[in-house]
PDB file of C-alpha atoms in Angstrom:
ATOM      1  CA  MET A1308      -4.265  23.315  13.363  1.00 39.00           C
ATOM      2  CA  MET A1309      -4.202  20.073  15.293  1.00 37.00           C
ATOM      3  CA  THR A1310      -0.880  18.749  16.542  1.00 39.00           C
ATOM      4  CA  PRO A1311      -0.251  15.280  15.051  1.00 37.00           C
ATOM      5  CA  VAL A1312      -0.663  12.426  17.514  1.00 39.00           C
ATOM      6  CA  VAL A1313      -0.315   8.686  17.178  1.00 40.00           C
ATOM      7  CA  LEU A1314      -3.291   6.352  17.213  1.00 39.00           C
ATOM      8  CA  LEU A1315      -1.992   2.869  17.954  1.00 36.00           C
ATOM      9  CA  ALA A1316      -5.026   0.939  16.730  1.00 35.00           C
ATOM     10  CA  ALA A1317      -6.459   0.978  13.235  1.00 36.00           C
ATOM     11  CA  LEU A1318     -10.026   1.224  14.477  1.00 37.00           C
ATOM     12  CA  ILE A1319     -11.858   2.362  17.589  1.00 30.00           C
ATOM     13  CA  ALA A1320     -14.430  -0.120  18.818  1.00 29.00           C
ATOM     14  CA  GLY A1321     -17.962   1.153  19.276  1.00 30.00           C
ATOM     15  CA  PRO A1322     -21.069  -0.430  20.776  1.00 31.00           C
ATOM     16  CA  ALA A1323     -22.077  -3.871  19.535  1.00 35.00           C
ATOM     17  CA  ASP A1324     -24.819  -3.781  16.932  1.00 34.00           C
ATOM     18  CA  ALA A1325     -28.092  -5.657  17.132  1.00 36.00           C
ATOM     19  CA  ALA A1326     -26.577  -8.776  15.602  1.00 38.00           C
ATOM     20  CA  GLY A1327     -23.979  -8.906  18.367  1.00 39.00           C
ATOM     21  CA  SER A1328     -20.976  -8.053  16.189  1.00 40.00           C
ATOM     22  CA  GLU A1329     -18.713  -5.116  16.950  1.00 50.00           C
ATOM     23  CA  SER A1330     -19.232  -1.868  15.094  1.00 56.00           C
ATOM     24  CA  PHE A1331     -16.318   0.516  14.719  1.00 69.00           C
ATOM     25  CA  VAL A1332     -15.961   4.244  14.492  1.00 85.00           C
ATOM     26  CA  ILE A1333     -12.946   6.035  13.034  1.00 90.00           C
ATOM     27  CA  GLU A1334     -12.586   9.468  14.603  1.00 92.00           C
ATOM     28  CA  ARG A1335     -12.771  12.339  12.130  1.00 92.00           C
ATOM     29  CA  GLU A1336      -9.137  13.414  12.437  1.00 93.00           C
ATOM     30  CA  PHE A1337      -8.020   9.856  11.638  1.00 95.00           C
ATOM     31  CA  GLU A1338     -10.297   9.220   8.634  1.00 95.00           C
ATOM     32  CA  ALA A1339      -7.773  10.252   5.974  1.00 96.00           C
ATOM     33  CA  VAL A1340      -4.510   8.454   5.270  1.00 98.00           C
ATOM     34  CA  THR A1341      -1.777  10.925   6.245  1.00 98.00           C
ATOM     35  CA  CYS A1342       1.899  11.356   5.481  1.00 98.00           C
ATOM     36  CA  GLY A1343       4.133   9.782   8.088  1.00 98.00           C
ATOM     37  CA  SER A1344       1.592   7.080   8.953  1.00 98.00           C
ATOM     38  CA  SER A1345       2.629   3.412   8.776  1.00 98.00           C
ATOM     39  CA  VAL A1346      -0.103   1.457   7.019  1.00 98.00           C
ATOM     40  CA  LYS A1347      -0.977  -2.026   5.861  1.00 98.00           C
ATOM     41  CA  LEU A1348      -2.668  -2.272   2.468  1.00 98.00           C
ATOM     42  CA  ALA A1349      -5.084  -5.133   1.867  1.00 98.00           C
ATOM     43  CA  SER A1350      -6.037  -6.358  -1.599  1.00 98.00           C
ATOM     44  CA  LYS A1351      -9.785  -6.109  -2.176  1.00 97.00           C
ATOM     45  CA  SER A1352      -9.619  -9.271  -4.291  1.00 96.00           C
ATOM     46  CA  THR A1353      -7.690 -11.530  -1.912  1.00 97.00           C
ATOM     47  CA  GLY A1354      -7.510  -9.826   1.471  1.00 97.00           C
ATOM     48  CA  PHE A1355      -3.740 -10.443   1.418  1.00 98.00           C
ATOM     49  CA  ARG A1356      -1.538  -7.594   2.698  1.00 98.00           C
ATOM     50  CA  LEU A1357       1.110  -5.854   0.633  1.00 98.00           C
ATOM     51  CA  HIS A1358       4.354  -7.221   2.054  1.00 98.00           C
ATOM     52  CA  SER A1359       8.117  -7.273   1.699  1.00 98.00           C
ATOM     53  CA  HIS A1360      11.083  -8.930   3.435  1.00 96.00           C
ATOM     54  CA  GLU A1361      14.811  -9.506   2.987  1.00 95.00           C
ATOM     55  CA  VAL A1362      14.322 -12.025   0.176  1.00 95.00           C
ATOM     56  CA  ASN A1363      15.474 -10.934  -3.270  1.00 96.00           C
ATOM     57  CA  TYR A1364      14.047 -12.068  -6.587  1.00 96.00           C
ATOM     58  CA  GLY A1365      16.074 -14.789  -8.308  1.00 94.00           C
ATOM     59  CA  THR A1366      15.269 -13.335 -11.731  1.00 95.00           C
ATOM     60  CA  GLY A1367      14.562  -9.933 -13.235  1.00 97.00           C
ATOM     61  CA  SER A1368      15.954  -6.986 -11.278  1.00 97.00           C
ATOM     62  CA  LEU A1369      17.236  -9.198  -8.405  1.00 97.00           C
ATOM     63  CA  GLN A1370      15.893  -6.509  -6.063  1.00 98.00           C
ATOM     64  CA  GLN A1371      14.000  -7.146  -2.826  1.00 98.00           C
ATOM     65  CA  SER A1372      10.766  -9.009  -3.490  1.00 98.00           C
ATOM     66  CA  VAL A1373       7.258  -7.694  -2.816  1.00 98.00           C
ATOM     67  CA  THR A1374       4.439 -10.160  -2.189  1.00 98.00           C
ATOM     68  CA  GLY A1375       0.916 -10.577  -0.895  1.00 98.00           C
ATOM     69  CA  PHE A1376       0.878 -11.994   2.641  1.00 98.00           C
ATOM     70  CA  PRO A1377      -2.148 -13.911   3.955  1.00 97.00           C
ATOM     71  CA  ARG A1378      -2.329 -12.472   7.497  1.00 94.00           C
ATOM     72  CA  GLY A1379      -2.532  -8.986   8.939  1.00 94.00           C
ATOM     73  CA  ASP A1380      -0.310  -9.588  11.960  1.00 94.00           C
ATOM     74  CA  ASP A1381       3.161  -9.455  10.391  1.00 96.00           C
ATOM     75  CA  PRO A1382       5.306  -6.306  10.845  1.00 96.00           C
ATOM     76  CA  ASN A1383       6.807  -6.797   7.378  1.00 98.00           C
ATOM     77  CA  SER A1384       3.531  -5.504   5.928  1.00 98.00           C
ATOM     78  CA  TYR A1385       3.969  -1.947   7.229  1.00 98.00           C
ATOM     79  CA  PHE A1386       4.720   0.797   4.696  1.00 98.00           C
ATOM     80  CA  VAL A1387       5.317   4.438   5.629  1.00 98.00           C
ATOM     81  CA  VAL A1388       3.480   7.011   3.490  1.00 98.00           C
ATOM     82  CA  SER A1389       5.650   9.864   2.224  1.00 97.00           C
ATOM     83  CA  GLY A1390       5.649  12.440  -0.568  1.00 97.00           C
ATOM     84  CA  GLY A1391       6.567  11.461  -4.104  1.00 97.00           C
ATOM     85  CA  PHE A1392      10.147  11.712  -5.335  1.00 96.00           C
ATOM     86  CA  GLY A1393      10.608  15.163  -6.824  1.00 93.00           C
ATOM     87  CA  GLU A1394       7.125  16.186  -5.649  1.00 90.00           C
ATOM     88  CA  GLY A1395       8.103  18.294  -2.604  1.00 84.00           C
ATOM     89  CA  ASP A1396       7.628  17.637   1.076  1.00 86.00           C
ATOM     90  CA  CYS A1397       4.594  15.924   2.567  1.00 94.00           C
ATOM     91  CA  ALA A1398       4.502  16.980   6.209  1.00 96.00           C
ATOM     92  CA  ARG A1399       3.640  14.492   8.924  1.00 96.00           C
ATOM     93  CA  GLY A1400      -0.134  14.512   9.385  1.00 97.00           C
ATOM     94  CA  GLN A1401      -0.867  16.026   5.969  1.00 97.00           C
ATOM     95  CA  PRO A1402      -3.783  14.116   4.411  1.00 97.00           C
ATOM     96  CA  VAL A1403      -3.062  12.483   1.047  1.00 98.00           C
ATOM     97  CA  ARG A1404      -5.228  13.961  -1.708  1.00 97.00           C
ATOM     98  CA  CYS A1405      -6.897  11.830  -4.362  1.00 98.00           C
ATOM     99  CA  GLY A1406      -4.614  11.983  -7.394  1.00 97.00           C
ATOM    100  CA  GLN A1407      -1.536  12.805  -5.307  1.00 98.00           C
ATOM    101  CA  THR A1408       1.767  11.038  -5.965  1.00 98.00           C
ATOM    102  CA  VAL A1409       3.279   9.263  -2.955  1.00 98.00           C
ATOM    103  CA  ARG A1410       6.030   6.832  -2.048  1.00 98.00           C
ATOM    104  CA  LEU A1411       5.528   3.812   0.211  1.00 98.00           C
ATOM    105  CA  GLN A1412       8.637   2.979   2.236  1.00 98.00           C
ATOM    106  CA  HIS A1413       8.897  -0.500   3.738  1.00 98.00           C
ATOM    107  CA  LEU A1414       9.198   0.064   7.473  1.00 98.00           C
ATOM    108  CA  GLN A1415      11.426  -2.915   8.285  1.00 98.00           C
ATOM    109  CA  THR A1416      14.025  -2.546   5.510  1.00 98.00           C
ATOM    110  CA  GLY A1417      13.723   1.120   4.517  1.00 98.00           C
ATOM    111  CA  LYS A1418      13.297   0.311   0.828  1.00 98.00           C
ATOM    112  CA  PHE A1419      10.634   1.885  -1.377  1.00 98.00           C
ATOM    113  CA  LEU A1420       7.808   0.176  -3.267  1.00 98.00           C
ATOM    114  CA  HIS A1421       9.141   0.338  -6.812  1.00 98.00           C
ATOM    115  CA  SER A1422       8.488  -0.682 -10.382  1.00 98.00           C
ATOM    116  CA  HIS A1423      10.216  -0.315 -13.747  1.00 95.00           C
ATOM    117  CA  GLY A1424       9.369  -1.078 -17.355  1.00 94.00           C
ATOM    118  CA  ASN A1425      10.649  -4.031 -19.391  1.00 93.00           C
ATOM    119  CA  ILE A1426      11.270  -6.344 -16.418  1.00 97.00           C
ATOM    120  CA  PRO A1427       8.653  -9.141 -16.160  1.00 98.00           C
ATOM    121  CA  SER A1428       7.353 -10.378 -12.832  1.00 98.00           C
ATOM    122  CA  PRO A1429       8.443 -13.958 -12.037  1.00 97.00           C
ATOM    123  CA  LEU A1430       5.093 -15.811 -12.231  1.00 97.00           C
ATOM    124  CA  SER A1431       2.629 -13.882 -14.389  1.00 97.00           C
ATOM    125  CA  GLY A1432       5.013 -12.017 -16.673  1.00 97.00           C
ATOM    126  CA  ASN A1433       3.394  -8.708 -15.747  1.00 97.00           C
ATOM    127  CA  GLN A1434       5.593  -5.731 -14.845  1.00 98.00           C
ATOM    128  CA  GLU A1435       7.816  -6.501 -11.856  1.00 98.00           C
ATOM    129  CA  VAL A1436       7.219  -4.731  -8.530  1.00 98.00           C
ATOM    130  CA  SER A1437      10.090  -4.666  -6.055  1.00 98.00           C
ATOM    131  CA  ALA A1438      11.403  -2.827  -3.004  1.00 98.00           C
ATOM    132  CA  TYR A1439      14.333  -0.603  -3.931  1.00 97.00           C
ATOM    133  CA  ALA A1440      16.785   1.468  -1.891  1.00 96.00           C
ATOM    134  CA  GLY A1441      16.550   4.376  -4.366  1.00 84.00           C
ATOM    135  CA  PRO A1442      15.072   6.835  -4.175  1.00 90.00           C
ATOM    136  CA  ASP A1443      14.112   7.666  -7.747  1.00 94.00           C
ATOM    137  CA  SER A1444      10.994   8.307  -9.819  1.00 96.00           C
ATOM    138  CA  GLY A1445      10.332   4.550 -10.073  1.00 98.00           C
ATOM    139  CA  ASP A1446       9.160   4.796  -6.442  1.00 98.00           C
ATOM    140  CA  ASN A1447       6.281   7.150  -7.320  1.00 98.00           C
ATOM    141  CA  TRP A1448       2.669   5.914  -7.181  1.00 98.00           C
ATOM    142  CA  LYS A1449      -0.441   7.964  -7.900  1.00 98.00           C
ATOM    143  CA  VAL A1450      -3.373   7.417  -5.524  1.00 98.00           C
ATOM    144  CA  LEU A1451      -6.622   7.042  -7.508  1.00 97.00           C
ATOM    145  CA  CYS A1452      -9.643   7.065  -5.216  1.00 97.00           C
ATOM    146  CA  SER A1453     -12.606   4.865  -6.165  1.00 93.00           C
ATOM    147  CA  ALA A1454     -15.220   7.127  -4.572  1.00 88.00           C
ATOM    148  CA  SER A1455     -16.094   9.740  -7.196  1.00 86.00           C
ATOM    149  CA  ARG A1456     -16.472  12.656  -4.776  1.00 90.00           C
ATOM    150  CA  ALA A1457     -13.613  11.802  -2.429  1.00 94.00           C
ATOM    151  CA  ARG A1458     -11.046  14.548  -1.812  1.00 96.00           C
ATOM    152  CA  TYR A1459      -8.642  12.501   0.290  1.00 97.00           C
ATOM    153  CA  TRP A1460      -7.396   8.918   0.511  1.00 98.00           C
ATOM    154  CA  GLN A1461      -9.706   7.473   3.161  1.00 96.00           C
ATOM    155  CA  ARG A1462      -8.966   4.506   5.390  1.00 96.00           C
ATOM    156  CA  GLU A1463     -11.039   1.407   4.583  1.00 95.00           C
ATOM    157  CA  GLN A1464     -11.924   2.882   1.151  1.00 96.00           C
ATOM    158  CA  SER A1465     -10.629   1.268  -2.048  1.00 97.00           C
ATOM    159  CA  VAL A1466      -7.978   2.995  -4.131  1.00 98.00           C
ATOM    160  CA  LYS A1467      -5.877   2.078  -7.142  1.00 98.00           C
ATOM    161  CA  LEU A1468      -2.138   2.739  -7.068  1.00 98.00           C
ATOM    162  CA  GLN A1469      -0.855   3.705 -10.506  1.00 98.00           C
ATOM    163  CA  HIS A1470       2.887   3.647 -11.152  1.00 98.00           C
ATOM    164  CA  ALA A1471       3.750   7.198 -12.202  1.00 98.00           C
ATOM    165  CA  ASP A1472       6.545   6.327 -14.661  1.00 98.00           C
ATOM    166  CA  THR A1473       4.806   3.536 -16.581  1.00 98.00           C
ATOM    167  CA  GLY A1474       1.072   4.020 -15.920  1.00 98.00           C
ATOM    168  CA  TYR A1475       0.689   0.411 -14.730  1.00 98.00           C
ATOM    169  CA  PHE A1476      -1.481  -0.516 -11.720  1.00 98.00           C
ATOM    170  CA  LEU A1477      -0.421  -2.370  -8.559  1.00 98.00           C
ATOM    171  CA  GLY A1478      -2.243  -5.693  -8.268  1.00 98.00           C
ATOM    172  CA  THR A1479      -2.241  -9.250  -7.012  1.00 98.00           C
ATOM    173  CA  SER A1480      -4.161 -12.472  -7.628  1.00 97.00           C
ATOM    174  CA  LYS A1481      -4.501 -15.928  -6.078  1.00 96.00           C
ATOM    175  CA  ARG A1482      -3.757 -17.320  -9.537  1.00 96.00           C
ATOM    176  CA  TYR A1483      -0.069 -16.548  -8.985  1.00 97.00           C
ATOM    177  CA  GLN A1484       1.152 -18.091  -5.723  1.00 97.00           C
ATOM    178  CA  TYR A1485       4.748 -18.903  -4.830  1.00 96.00           C
ATOM    179  CA  GLN A1486       5.562 -22.526  -4.058  1.00 92.00           C
ATOM    180  CA  ASN A1487       9.033 -22.349  -2.498  1.00 83.00           C
ATOM    181  CA  VAL A1488      11.058 -20.049  -0.243  1.00 80.00           C
ATOM    182  CA  ILE A1489       7.999 -17.837   0.318  1.00 90.00           C
ATOM    183  CA  THR A1490       5.383 -20.580   0.018  1.00 92.00           C
ATOM    184  CA  GLY A1491       1.765 -19.422   0.182  1.00 94.00           C
ATOM    185  CA  GLN A1492       2.519 -15.795  -0.603  1.00 97.00           C
ATOM    186  CA  LEU A1493       1.171 -14.193  -3.761  1.00 98.00           C
ATOM    187  CA  GLU A1494       2.965 -12.422  -6.548  1.00 98.00           C
ATOM    188  CA  VAL A1495       2.449  -8.654  -6.553  1.00 98.00           C
ATOM    189  CA  SER A1496       2.937  -7.061  -9.952  1.00 98.00           C
ATOM    190  CA  ALA A1497       1.960  -4.015 -11.989  1.00 98.00           C
ATOM    191  CA  ARG A1498      -0.668  -4.456 -14.698  1.00 97.00           C
ATOM    192  CA  GLN A1499      -1.323  -2.359 -17.779  1.00 95.00           C
ATOM    193  CA  ALA A1500      -5.053  -2.066 -17.070  1.00 90.00           C
ATOM    194  CA  ALA A1501      -7.048  -1.941 -13.847  1.00 84.00           C
ATOM    195  CA  ARG A1502      -9.597  -4.685 -14.525  1.00 80.00           C
ATOM    196  CA  GLY A1503     -11.359  -4.887 -11.164  1.00 90.00           C
ATOM    197  CA  ASP A1504     -10.819  -5.940  -7.568  1.00 95.00           C
ATOM    198  CA  GLU A1505      -7.332  -7.337  -8.261  1.00 97.00           C
ATOM    199  CA  GLU A1506      -6.040  -3.752  -8.595  1.00 98.00           C
ATOM    200  CA  GLN A1507      -8.008  -2.329  -5.651  1.00 98.00           C
ATOM    201  CA  TRP A1508      -6.368  -1.762  -2.240  1.00 98.00           C
ATOM    202  CA  ALA A1509      -7.556  -0.429   1.108  1.00 98.00           C
ATOM    203  CA  VAL A1510      -5.682   0.644   4.221  1.00 97.00           C
ATOM    204  CA  GLN A1511      -6.498  -1.704   7.075  1.00 91.00           C
ATOM    205  CA  GLU A1512      -4.208  -1.881  10.112  1.00 93.00           C
ATOM    206  CA  GLY A1513      -1.753   0.896  10.830  1.00 96.00           C
ATOM    207  CA  ILE A1514      -0.160   3.477  13.079  1.00 96.00           C
ATOM    208  CA  PHE A1515      -1.791   6.740  12.101  1.00 96.00           C
ATOM    209  CA  PHE A1516      -1.026  10.421  12.541  1.00 96.00           C
ATOM    210  CA  ALA A1517      -4.051  12.669  12.957  1.00 96.00           C
ATOM    211  CA  SER A1518      -4.818  14.940  10.044  1.00 95.00           C
ATOM    212  CA  THR A1519      -3.505  18.482  10.364  1.00 90.00           C
ATOM    213  CA  GLU A1520      -6.561  19.614   8.369  1.00 85.00           C
ATOM    214  CA  ALA A1521      -9.238  18.039  10.554  1.00 58.00           C
TER     215      ALA A1521
END
């Protein structure tokens, strides 16, 4: 069993390819997203990062808001991967299986990515997504891998995050952009159906623990 270690960069640069652009290699023990890692999730549709901050919604639950942020360099986009509420421990370095239930804890504020039925999101009227001190089962998200044969949640590979309590899918769209207080950020909500890229996410930047199963 490998002792977990920290990799401070999301990717390891390899030799430049023939076109002159950098190619990157992710070492085998860092390929899977693991419990304890702090990750940034990018929307496949928009490229915006899942994000939160100490700004509460003015409607709905009045809980801490969750948005899509346009850049990858903000520390408020880090979420720590942990085991689902009521699902048992997820040891640091344990790779997350496809279909596993996890929680995503906002690194800066300690609150969990959360959703709940019957509360509409402020712009689209979809199901609200917030950050909540909890914990409770509303913090649980099921990782659905897009690759049919994948065993584990892989970095750079698209997944859908399905809210365990309601069955709705985490998503965002440039159609719903805030115009004041958090100008330029996108609404993040939960949708009843996963229609396409708007409900697809991939881990980009992060601080990663090596897999204990590598």
